[in-house]
Coordinates of C-alpha atoms in Angstrom, one line a residue:
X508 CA -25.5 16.8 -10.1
X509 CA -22.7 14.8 -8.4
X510 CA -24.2 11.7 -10.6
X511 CA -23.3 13.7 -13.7
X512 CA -20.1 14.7 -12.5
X513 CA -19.4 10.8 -11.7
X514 CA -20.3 9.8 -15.0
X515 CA -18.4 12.4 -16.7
X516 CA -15.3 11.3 -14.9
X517 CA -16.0 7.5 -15.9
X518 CA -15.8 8.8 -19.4
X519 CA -12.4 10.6 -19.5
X520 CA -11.3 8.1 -17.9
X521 CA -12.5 5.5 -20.0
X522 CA -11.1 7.7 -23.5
X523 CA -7.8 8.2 -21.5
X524 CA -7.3 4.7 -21.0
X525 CA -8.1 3.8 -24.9
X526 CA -6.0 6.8 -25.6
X527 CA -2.6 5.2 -23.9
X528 CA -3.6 1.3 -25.2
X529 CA -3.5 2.8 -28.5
X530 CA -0.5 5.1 -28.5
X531 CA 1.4 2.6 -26.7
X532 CA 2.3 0.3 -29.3
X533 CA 3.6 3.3 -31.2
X534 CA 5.5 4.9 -28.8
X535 CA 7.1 2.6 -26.6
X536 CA 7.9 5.0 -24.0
X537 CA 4.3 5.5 -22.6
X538 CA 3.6 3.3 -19.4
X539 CA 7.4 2.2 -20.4
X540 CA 8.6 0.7 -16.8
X541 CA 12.0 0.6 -17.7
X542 CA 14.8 3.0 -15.8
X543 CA 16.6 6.0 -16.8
X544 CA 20.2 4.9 -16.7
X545 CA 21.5 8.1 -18.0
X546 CA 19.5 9.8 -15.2
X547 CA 20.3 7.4 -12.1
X548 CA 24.3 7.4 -13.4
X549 CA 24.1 11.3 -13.5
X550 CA 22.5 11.2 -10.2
X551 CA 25.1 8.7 -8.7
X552 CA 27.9 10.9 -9.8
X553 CA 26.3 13.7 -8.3
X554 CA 25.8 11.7 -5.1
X555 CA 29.5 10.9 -5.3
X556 CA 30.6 14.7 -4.5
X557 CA 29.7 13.9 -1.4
X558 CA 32.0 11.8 1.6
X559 CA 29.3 9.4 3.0
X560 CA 27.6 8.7 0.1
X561 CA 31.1 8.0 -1.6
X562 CA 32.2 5.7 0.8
X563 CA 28.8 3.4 0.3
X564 CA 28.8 3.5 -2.9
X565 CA 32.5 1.9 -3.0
X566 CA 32.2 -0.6 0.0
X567 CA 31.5 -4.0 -1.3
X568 CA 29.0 -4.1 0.6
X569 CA 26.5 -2.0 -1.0
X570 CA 28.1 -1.7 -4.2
X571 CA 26.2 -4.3 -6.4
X572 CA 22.9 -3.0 -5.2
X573 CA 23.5 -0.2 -7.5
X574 CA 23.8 -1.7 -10.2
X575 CA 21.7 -4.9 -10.1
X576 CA 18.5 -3.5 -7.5
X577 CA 15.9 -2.2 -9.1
X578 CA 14.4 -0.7 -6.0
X579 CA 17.6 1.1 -5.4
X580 CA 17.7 2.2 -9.1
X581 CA 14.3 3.9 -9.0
X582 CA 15.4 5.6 -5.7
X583 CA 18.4 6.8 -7.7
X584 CA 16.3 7.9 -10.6
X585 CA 14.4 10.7 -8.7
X586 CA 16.0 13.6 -8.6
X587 CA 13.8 14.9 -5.6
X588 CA 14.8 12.4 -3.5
X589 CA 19.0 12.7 -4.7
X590 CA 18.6 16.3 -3.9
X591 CA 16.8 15.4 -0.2
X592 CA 20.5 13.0 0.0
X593 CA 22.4 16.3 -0.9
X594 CA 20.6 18.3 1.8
X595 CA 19.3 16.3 4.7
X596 CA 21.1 13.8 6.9
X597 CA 18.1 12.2 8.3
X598 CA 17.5 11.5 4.3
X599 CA 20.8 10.1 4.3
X600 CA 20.1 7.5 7.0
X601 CA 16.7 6.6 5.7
X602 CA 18.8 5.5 2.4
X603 CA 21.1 3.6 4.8
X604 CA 18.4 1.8 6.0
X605 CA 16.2 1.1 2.8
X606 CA 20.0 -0.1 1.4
X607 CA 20.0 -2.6 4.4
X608 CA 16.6 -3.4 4.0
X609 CA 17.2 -4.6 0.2
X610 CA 20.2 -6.2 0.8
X611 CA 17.8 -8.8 3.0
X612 CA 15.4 -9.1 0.6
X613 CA 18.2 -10.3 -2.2

């Protein structure tokens, strides 16, 4: 029984992976790894409501990151993790950190 099962998940697998290979070409957005700038501005403006993440953002410090890190970007794209920034200051110094963090690996 668990062989069948096995096999049957090989094959959905298999037709969901010709599915997206063949869509793709038509609709560029599928498996697109490109960022939501409308999102991550939206998100950033949101951010900038608040004190603490205001004063990053304008230090010239930190300030390129957001525009030209992509690891920072995608941070700023999800809105779980904005709203965890909103809400919880140990969030808040976990982004301090990560923003450190890149700023090494430029």
């Amino acid at each position: 029984m668990e062989y069948i099962w096995n096999r049957i998940i090989l094959i959905v697998s298999t037709v969901l992976i010709s599915i997206v290979s063949i869509v793709s070409p038509v609709f560029p957005f599928v498996g697109d790894k490109s960022l939501n700038s409308k999102k991550i501005d939206a998100n950033i403006k949101k951010l900038s409501q608040i004190d603490w993440f205001k004063e990053i953002y304008e230090s010239e410090k930190y300030r390129h990151l957001f525009f030209e890190n992509r690891n920072v970007r995608k941070y700023l794209s999800n809105n779980l993790r904005v709203n965890q920034l909103i809400k919880r200051q140990n969030q808040q110094e976990k982004f301090i950190q990560f923003l450190n963090k890149q700023m090494k690996i430029k």
